CSV table of C-alpha atoms and ligand atoms in Angstrom, one decimal:
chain,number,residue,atom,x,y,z
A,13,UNK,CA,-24.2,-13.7,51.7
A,14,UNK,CA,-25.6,-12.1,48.4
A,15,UNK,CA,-26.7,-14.7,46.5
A,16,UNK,CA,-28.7,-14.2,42.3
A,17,UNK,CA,-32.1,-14.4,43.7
A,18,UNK,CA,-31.5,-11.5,45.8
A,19,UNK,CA,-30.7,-9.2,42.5
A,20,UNK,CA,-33.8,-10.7,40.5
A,21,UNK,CA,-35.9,-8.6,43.6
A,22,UNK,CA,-37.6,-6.0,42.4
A,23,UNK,CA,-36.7,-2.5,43.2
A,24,UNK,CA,-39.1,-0.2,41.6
A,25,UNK,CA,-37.0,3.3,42.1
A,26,UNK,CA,-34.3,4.8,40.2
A,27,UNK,CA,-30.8,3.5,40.5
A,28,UNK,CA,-28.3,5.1,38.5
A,29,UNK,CA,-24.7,4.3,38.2
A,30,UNK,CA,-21.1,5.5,37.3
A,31,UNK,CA,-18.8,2.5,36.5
A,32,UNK,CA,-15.4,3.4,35.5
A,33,UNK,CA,-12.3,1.1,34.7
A,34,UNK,CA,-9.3,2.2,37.1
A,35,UNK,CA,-7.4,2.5,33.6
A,36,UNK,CA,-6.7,6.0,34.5
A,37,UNK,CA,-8.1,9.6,35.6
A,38,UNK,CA,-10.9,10.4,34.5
A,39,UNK,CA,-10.9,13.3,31.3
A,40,UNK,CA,-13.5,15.5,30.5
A,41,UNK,CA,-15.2,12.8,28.7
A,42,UNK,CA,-15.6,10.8,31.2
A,43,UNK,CA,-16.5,13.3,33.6
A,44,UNK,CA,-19.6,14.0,31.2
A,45,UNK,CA,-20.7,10.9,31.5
A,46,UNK,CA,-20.8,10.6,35.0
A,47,UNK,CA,-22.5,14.4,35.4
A,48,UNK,CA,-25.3,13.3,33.1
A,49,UNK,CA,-25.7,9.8,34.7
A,50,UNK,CA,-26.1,11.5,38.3
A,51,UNK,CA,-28.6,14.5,36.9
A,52,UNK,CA,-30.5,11.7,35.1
A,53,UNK,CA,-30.7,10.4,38.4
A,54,UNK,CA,-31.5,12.9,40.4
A,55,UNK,CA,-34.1,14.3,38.2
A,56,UNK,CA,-35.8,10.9,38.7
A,57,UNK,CA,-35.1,11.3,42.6
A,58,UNK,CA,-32.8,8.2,42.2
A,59,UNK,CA,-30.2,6.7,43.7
A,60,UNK,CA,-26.7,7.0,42.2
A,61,UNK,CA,-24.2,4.6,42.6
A,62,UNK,CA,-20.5,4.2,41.9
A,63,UNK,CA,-18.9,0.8,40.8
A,64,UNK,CA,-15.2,0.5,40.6
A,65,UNK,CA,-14.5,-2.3,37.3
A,66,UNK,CA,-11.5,-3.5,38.8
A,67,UNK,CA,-11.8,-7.1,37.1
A,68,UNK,CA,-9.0,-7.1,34.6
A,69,UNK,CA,-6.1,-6.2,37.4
A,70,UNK,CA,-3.3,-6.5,34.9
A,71,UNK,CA,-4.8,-3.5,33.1
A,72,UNK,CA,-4.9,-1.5,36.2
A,73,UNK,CA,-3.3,1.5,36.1
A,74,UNK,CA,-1.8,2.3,39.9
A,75,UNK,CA,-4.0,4.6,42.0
A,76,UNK,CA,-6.9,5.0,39.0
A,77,UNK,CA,-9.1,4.1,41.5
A,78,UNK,CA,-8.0,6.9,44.1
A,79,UNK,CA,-7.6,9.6,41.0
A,80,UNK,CA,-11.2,8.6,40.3
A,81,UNK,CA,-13.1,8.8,43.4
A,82,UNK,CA,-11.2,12.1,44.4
A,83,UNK,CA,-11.9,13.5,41.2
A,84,UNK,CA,-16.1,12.5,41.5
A,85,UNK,CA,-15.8,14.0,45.2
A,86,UNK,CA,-13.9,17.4,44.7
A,87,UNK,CA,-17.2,17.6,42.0
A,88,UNK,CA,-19.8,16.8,44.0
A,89,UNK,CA,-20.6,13.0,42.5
A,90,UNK,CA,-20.7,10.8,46.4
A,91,UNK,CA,-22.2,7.9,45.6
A,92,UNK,CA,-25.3,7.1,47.4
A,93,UNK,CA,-24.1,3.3,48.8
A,94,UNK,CA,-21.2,2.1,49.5
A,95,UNK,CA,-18.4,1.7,46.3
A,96,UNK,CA,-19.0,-1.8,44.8
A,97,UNK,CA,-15.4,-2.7,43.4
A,98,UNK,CA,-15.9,-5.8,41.0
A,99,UNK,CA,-12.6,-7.5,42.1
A,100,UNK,CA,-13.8,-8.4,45.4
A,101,UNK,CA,-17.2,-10.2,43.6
A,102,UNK,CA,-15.7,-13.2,42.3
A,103,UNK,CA,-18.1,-15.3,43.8
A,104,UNK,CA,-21.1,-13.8,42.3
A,105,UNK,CA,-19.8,-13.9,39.0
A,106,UNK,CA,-19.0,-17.9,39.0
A,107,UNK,CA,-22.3,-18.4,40.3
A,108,UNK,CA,-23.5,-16.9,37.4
A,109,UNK,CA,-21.4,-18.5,35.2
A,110,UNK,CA,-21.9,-22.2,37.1
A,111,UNK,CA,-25.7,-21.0,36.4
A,112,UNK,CA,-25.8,-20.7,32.6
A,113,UNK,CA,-22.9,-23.9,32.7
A,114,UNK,CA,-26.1,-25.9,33.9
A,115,UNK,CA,-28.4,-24.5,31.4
A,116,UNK,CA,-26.0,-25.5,28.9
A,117,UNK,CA,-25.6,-22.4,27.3
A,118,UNK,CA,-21.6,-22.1,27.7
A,119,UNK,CA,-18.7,-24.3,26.0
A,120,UNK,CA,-14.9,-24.5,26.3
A,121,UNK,CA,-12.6,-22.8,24.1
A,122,UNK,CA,-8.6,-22.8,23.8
A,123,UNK,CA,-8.8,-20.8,20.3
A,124,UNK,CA,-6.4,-18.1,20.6
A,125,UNK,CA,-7.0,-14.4,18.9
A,126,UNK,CA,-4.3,-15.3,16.2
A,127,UNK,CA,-6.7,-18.6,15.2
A,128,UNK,CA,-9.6,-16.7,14.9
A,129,UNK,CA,-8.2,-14.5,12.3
A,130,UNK,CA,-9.5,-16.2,9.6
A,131,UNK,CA,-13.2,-16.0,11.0
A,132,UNK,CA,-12.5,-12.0,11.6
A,133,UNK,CA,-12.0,-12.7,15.7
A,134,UNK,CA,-15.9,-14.3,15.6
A,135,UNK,CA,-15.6,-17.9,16.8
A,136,UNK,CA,-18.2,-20.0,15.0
A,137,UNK,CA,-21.1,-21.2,16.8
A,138,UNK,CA,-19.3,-24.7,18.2
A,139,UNK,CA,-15.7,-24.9,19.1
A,140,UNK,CA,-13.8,-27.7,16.9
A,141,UNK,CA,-10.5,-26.9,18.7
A,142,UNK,CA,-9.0,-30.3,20.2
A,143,UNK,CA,-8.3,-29.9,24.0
A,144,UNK,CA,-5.8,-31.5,26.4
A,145,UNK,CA,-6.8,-32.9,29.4
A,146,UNK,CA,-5.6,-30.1,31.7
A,147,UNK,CA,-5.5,-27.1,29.5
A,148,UNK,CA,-6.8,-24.2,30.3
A,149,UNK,CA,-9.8,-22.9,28.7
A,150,UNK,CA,-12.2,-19.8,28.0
A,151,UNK,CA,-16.0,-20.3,28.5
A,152,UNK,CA,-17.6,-18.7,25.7
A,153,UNK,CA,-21.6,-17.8,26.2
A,154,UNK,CA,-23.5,-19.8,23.0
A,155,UNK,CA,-25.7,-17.5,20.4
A,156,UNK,CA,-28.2,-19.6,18.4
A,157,UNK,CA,-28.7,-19.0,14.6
A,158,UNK,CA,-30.5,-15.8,14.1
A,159,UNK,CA,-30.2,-14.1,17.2
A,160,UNK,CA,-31.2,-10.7,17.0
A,161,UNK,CA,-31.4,-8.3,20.0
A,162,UNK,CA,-33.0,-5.3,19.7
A,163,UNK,CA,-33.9,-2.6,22.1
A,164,UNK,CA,-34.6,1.2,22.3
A,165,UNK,CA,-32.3,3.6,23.2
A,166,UNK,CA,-33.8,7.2,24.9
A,167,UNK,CA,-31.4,8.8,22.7
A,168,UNK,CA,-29.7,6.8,20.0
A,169,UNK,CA,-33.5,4.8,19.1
A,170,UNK,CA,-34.3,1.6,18.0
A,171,UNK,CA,-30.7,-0.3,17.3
A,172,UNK,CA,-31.0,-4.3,16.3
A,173,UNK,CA,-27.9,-6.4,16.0
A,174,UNK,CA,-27.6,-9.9,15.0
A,175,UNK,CA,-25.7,-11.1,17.8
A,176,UNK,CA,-24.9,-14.2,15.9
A,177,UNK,CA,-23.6,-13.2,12.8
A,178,UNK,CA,-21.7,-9.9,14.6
A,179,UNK,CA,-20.4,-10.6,17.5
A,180,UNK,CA,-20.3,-14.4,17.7
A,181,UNK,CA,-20.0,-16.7,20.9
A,182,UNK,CA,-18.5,-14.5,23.2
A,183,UNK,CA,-15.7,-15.2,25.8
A,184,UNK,CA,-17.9,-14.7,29.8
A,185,UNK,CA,-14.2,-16.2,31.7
A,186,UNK,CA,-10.5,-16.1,30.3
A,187,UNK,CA,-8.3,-19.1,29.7
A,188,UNK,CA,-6.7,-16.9,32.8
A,189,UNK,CA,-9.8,-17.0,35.1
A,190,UNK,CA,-10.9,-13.0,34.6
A,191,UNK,CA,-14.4,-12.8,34.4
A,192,UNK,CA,-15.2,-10.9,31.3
A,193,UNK,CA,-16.9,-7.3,31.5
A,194,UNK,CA,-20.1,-8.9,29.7
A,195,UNK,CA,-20.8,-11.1,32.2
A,196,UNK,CA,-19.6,-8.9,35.2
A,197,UNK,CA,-21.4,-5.5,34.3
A,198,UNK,CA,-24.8,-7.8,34.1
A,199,UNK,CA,-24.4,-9.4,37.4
A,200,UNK,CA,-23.9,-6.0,38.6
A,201,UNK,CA,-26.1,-4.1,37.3
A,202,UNK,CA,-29.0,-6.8,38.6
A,203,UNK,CA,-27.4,-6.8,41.6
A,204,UNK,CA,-27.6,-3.2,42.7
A,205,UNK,CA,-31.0,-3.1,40.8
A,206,UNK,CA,-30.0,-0.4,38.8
A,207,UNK,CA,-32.7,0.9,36.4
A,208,UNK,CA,-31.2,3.0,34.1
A,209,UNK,CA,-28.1,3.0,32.7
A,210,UNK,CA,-26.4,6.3,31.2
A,211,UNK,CA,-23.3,5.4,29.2
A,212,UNK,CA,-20.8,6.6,26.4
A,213,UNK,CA,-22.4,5.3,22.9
A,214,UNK,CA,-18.9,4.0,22.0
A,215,UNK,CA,-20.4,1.0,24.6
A,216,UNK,CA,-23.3,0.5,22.5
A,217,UNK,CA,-22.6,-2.6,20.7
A,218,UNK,CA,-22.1,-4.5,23.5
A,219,UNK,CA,-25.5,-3.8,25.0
A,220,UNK,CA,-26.8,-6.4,22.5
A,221,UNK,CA,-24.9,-9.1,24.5
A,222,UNK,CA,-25.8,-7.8,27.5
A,223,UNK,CA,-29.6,-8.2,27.0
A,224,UNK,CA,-28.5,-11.6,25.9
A,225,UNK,CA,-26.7,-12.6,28.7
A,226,UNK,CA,-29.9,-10.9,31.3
A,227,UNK,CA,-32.5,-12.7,29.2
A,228,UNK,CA,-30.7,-16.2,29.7
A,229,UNK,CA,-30.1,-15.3,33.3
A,230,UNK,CA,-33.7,-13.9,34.4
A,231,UNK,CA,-32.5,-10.6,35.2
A,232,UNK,CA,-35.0,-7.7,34.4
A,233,UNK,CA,-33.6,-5.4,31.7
A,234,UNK,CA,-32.8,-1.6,32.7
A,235,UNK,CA,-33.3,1.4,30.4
A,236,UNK,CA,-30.7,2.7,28.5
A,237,UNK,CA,-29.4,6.1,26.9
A,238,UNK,CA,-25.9,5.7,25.5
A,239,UNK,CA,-24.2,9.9,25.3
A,240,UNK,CA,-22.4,11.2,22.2
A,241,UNK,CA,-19.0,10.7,22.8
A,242,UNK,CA,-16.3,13.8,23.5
A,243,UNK,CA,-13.8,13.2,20.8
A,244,UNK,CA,-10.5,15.9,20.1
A,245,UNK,CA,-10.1,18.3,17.3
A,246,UNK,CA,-8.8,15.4,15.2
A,247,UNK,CA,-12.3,13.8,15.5
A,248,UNK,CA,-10.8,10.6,17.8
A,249,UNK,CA,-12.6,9.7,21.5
A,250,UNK,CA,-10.8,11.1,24.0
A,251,UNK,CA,-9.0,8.1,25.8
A,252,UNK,CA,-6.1,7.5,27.3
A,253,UNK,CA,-4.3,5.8,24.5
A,254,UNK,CA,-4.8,9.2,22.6
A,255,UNK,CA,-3.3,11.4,25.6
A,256,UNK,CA,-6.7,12.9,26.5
A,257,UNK,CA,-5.8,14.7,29.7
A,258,UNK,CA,-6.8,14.1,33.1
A,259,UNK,CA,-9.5,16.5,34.9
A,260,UNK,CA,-7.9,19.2,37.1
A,261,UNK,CA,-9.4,18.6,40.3
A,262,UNK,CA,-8.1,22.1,41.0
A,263,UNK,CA,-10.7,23.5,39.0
A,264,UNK,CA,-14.3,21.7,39.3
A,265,UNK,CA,-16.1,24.1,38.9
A,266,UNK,CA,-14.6,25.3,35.2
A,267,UNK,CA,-15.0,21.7,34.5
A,268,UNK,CA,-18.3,21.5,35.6
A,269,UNK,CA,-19.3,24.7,33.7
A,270,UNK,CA,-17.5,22.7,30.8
A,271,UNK,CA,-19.3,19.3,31.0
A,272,UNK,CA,-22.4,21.1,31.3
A,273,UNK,CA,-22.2,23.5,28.2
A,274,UNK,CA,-21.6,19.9,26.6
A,275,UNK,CA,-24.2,18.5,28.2
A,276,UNK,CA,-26.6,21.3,26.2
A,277,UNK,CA,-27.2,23.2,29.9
A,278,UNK,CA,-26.8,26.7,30.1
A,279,UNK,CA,-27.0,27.9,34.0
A,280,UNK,CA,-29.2,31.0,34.4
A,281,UNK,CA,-26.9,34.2,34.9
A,282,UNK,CA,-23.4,32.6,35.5
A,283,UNK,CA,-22.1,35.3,37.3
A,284,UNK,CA,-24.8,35.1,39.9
A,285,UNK,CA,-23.3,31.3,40.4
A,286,UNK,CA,-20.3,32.4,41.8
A,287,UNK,CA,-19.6,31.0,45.0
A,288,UNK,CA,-21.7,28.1,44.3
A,289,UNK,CA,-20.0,24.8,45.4
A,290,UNK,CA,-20.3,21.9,43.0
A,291,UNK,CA,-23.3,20.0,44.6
A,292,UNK,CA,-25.1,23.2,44.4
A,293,UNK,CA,-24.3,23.8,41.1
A,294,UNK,CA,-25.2,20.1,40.3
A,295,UNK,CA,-28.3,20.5,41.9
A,296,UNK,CA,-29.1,24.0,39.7
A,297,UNK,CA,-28.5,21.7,36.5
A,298,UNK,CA,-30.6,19.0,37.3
A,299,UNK,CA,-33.7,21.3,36.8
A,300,UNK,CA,-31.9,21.5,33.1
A,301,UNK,CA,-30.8,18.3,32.4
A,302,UNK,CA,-33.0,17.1,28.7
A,303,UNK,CA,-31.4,14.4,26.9
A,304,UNK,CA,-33.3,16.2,23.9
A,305,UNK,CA,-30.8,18.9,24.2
A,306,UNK,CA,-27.7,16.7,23.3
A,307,UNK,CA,-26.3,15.6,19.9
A,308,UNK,CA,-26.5,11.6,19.1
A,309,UNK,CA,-23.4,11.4,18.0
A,310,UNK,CA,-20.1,13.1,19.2
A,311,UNK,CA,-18.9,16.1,19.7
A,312,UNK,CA,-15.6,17.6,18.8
A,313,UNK,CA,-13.3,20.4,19.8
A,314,UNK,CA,-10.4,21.3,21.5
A,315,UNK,CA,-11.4,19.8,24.7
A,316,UNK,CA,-8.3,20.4,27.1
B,14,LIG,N1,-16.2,0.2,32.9
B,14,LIG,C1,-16.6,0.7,31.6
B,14,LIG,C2,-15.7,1.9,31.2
B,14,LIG,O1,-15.0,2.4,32.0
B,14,LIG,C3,-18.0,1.3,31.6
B,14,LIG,C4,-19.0,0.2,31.7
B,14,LIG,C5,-20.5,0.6,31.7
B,14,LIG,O2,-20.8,1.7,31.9
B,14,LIG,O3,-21.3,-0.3,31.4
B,14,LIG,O4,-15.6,2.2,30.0
C-alpha cells in the first residue's frame, strides 16, 4: 500500500501533469493548458501524467471524465502511467490530514459561509464558534501571524502573498467529509513526484497555500509556471458557467493548430503538415515550445 514516505522519495526526472475537474469537456482553454503542460514535458524528456480531480462528486458533471480522456486521446495527450482518479485516494489524504492533526496544525470549525461574512469569508486565526458534542465539523489548516509565502513563477515572477492576512485558515476536509483540493492536489502531486507544474494563472493564488501545506508536510516543492488564461471577446475566462464550448473531437487537428498559435508556436510550412497525426504534430511543436513566447496575462478573442 502507498503510504507518505513513499512520495517524499526522490525522483530526480521530469514529471508533468494534466489535472482536470470532471466538471465538464474540456474548451479550448483547457485544452491549452494541457498541450503546453505535455510539450513542457516532453521538451524536458519527462513523464506526463493525467490526474482525474474527482473529489467533490456532487459537482460532477456525468461522463466529464469520459468527454475528457477521449478528448486528450483523439489529440494525442496518453498519459504516461496509469490515470490517478482522486476519489479512489481517500486513504492517502486522511493520512495526511491525521499527520498535520498530530502536529497540531489543524482545528475544528462549524462556521458556516453566511458567519463568516463579516470577516469577508477569512475565518480568524482561532475558531470561537461553540460546538456540540456530535456535530459535524470542518478541519481548517492553521496560518500563524505573518505568514508570507513567496515563490517564483517561470512566467508570472516573483509573487508573495500573506497567507494570513489573505486567505486565512483554510478548510483541508468539509463538515461533509470531502477532502478539499488544497490538501488533495498536494498529496498528489508528492505522490506522483511531479516536478513541474504547468497550470492556468487563474490557480495562482492558491499556490501560496499549497507551498504551505508541502512545507508543514515535508514534501519537496515542484516548479511552477501558471499560463495566461483564454478568456472570450467579452474579456471573461472561458468556463463552463460562461457557455465556453466544448472541443470538437472531430477536429484535433484545427484545434491543435489553434492551441498552438495561442501557445506563440508557429509550425514550419503548414501545408507540408498535412497528413500529420496529432502526436506527430505534438512532437513538431515541442522543438517550439518557449514559455518566453507567451503573454503573462490572458488572451482574448473569439475563441469558438
Ligand atoms: N483540477 C483543477 C482544475 O480543473 C486544476 C488543478 C491543478 O492543476 O492544480 O481547474
Amino acid at each position: 500500500m502507498e503510504t507518505l514516505g513513499d512520495a517524499r522519495e526522490s525522483r530526480p526526472l521530469y514529471r508533468g501533469r494534466f489535472a482536470p475537474s470532471p466538471t465538464g469537456p474540456l474548451h479550448l482553454g483547457s485544452l491549452a493548458t494541457a498541450v503546453a503542460s505535455y510539450l513542457d514535458t516532453r521538451q524536458h524528456q519527462g513523464q506526463w501524467l493525467v490526474r482525474i480531480e474527482d473529489l467533490d462528486q456532487p459537482r460532477e458533471v456525468p461522463q466529464a471524465t469520459e468527454q475528457i480522456l477521449e478528448t486528450l486521446s483523439v489529440h494525442g495527450l496518453e498519459s504516461d502511467e496509469p490515470i490517478l482518479y482522486q476519489s479512489q485516494r481517500a486513504d492517502i489524504y486522511q493520512s495526511a490530514l491525521t499527520q498535520l492533526i498530530e502536529a497540531n496544525w489543524v482545528f475544528d470549525c462549524c462556521c458556516s459561509r453566511k458567519s463568516l461574512k463579516h470577516h469577508q469569508q477569512i475565518h480568524p486565526a482561532h475558531c470561537t464558534a461553540s460546538l456540540m458534542p456530535n456535530q459535524p465539523t470542518a478541519k481548517r489548516m492553521r496560518i500563524p501571524a505573518h505568514t508570507t509565502i513567496a515563490f517564483d513563477d517561470r512566467l508570472q515572477g516573483h509573487y508573495a502573498q500573506p497567507l494570513d492576512e489573505v486567505v486565512g485558515p483554510f478548510v483541508l476536509q468539509r463538515k461533509d467529509g470531502i477532502f478539499a483540493y488544497q490538501l488533495a492536489v498536494v498529496v498528489d502531486d508528492a505522490a506522483q513526484g511531479i516536478t513541474h507544474v504547468v497550470r492556468g494563472v487563474d490557480i495562482i493564488d492558491s499556490t501560496p497555500r499549497q507551498l504551505w501545506l508541502q512545507q508543514c508536510l515535508g514534501f519537496h516543492m515542484p516548479h511552477y509556471l501558471h499560463l495566461p488564461l483564454v478568456c472570450n471577446d467579452q474579456n471573461q475566462k472561458l468556463s463552463k458557467q460562461n457557455h465556453a464550448v466544448a472541443v470538437n473531437n472531430q477536429t484535433p487537428i484545427e484545434n491543435l493548430k489553434h492551441v498552438f498559435h495561442l501557445l506563440g508556436i508557429t509550425l514550419p510550412e503548414l501545408s507540408i503538415n498535412e497528413g500529420l497525426q496529432p502526436a506527430e504534430l505534438l512532437s513538431i511543436a515541442t522543438t517550439l515550445w518557449s514559455p518566453n513566447k507567451l503573454p503573462q496575462d490572458r488572451y482574448v478573442g473569439n475563441f469558438v
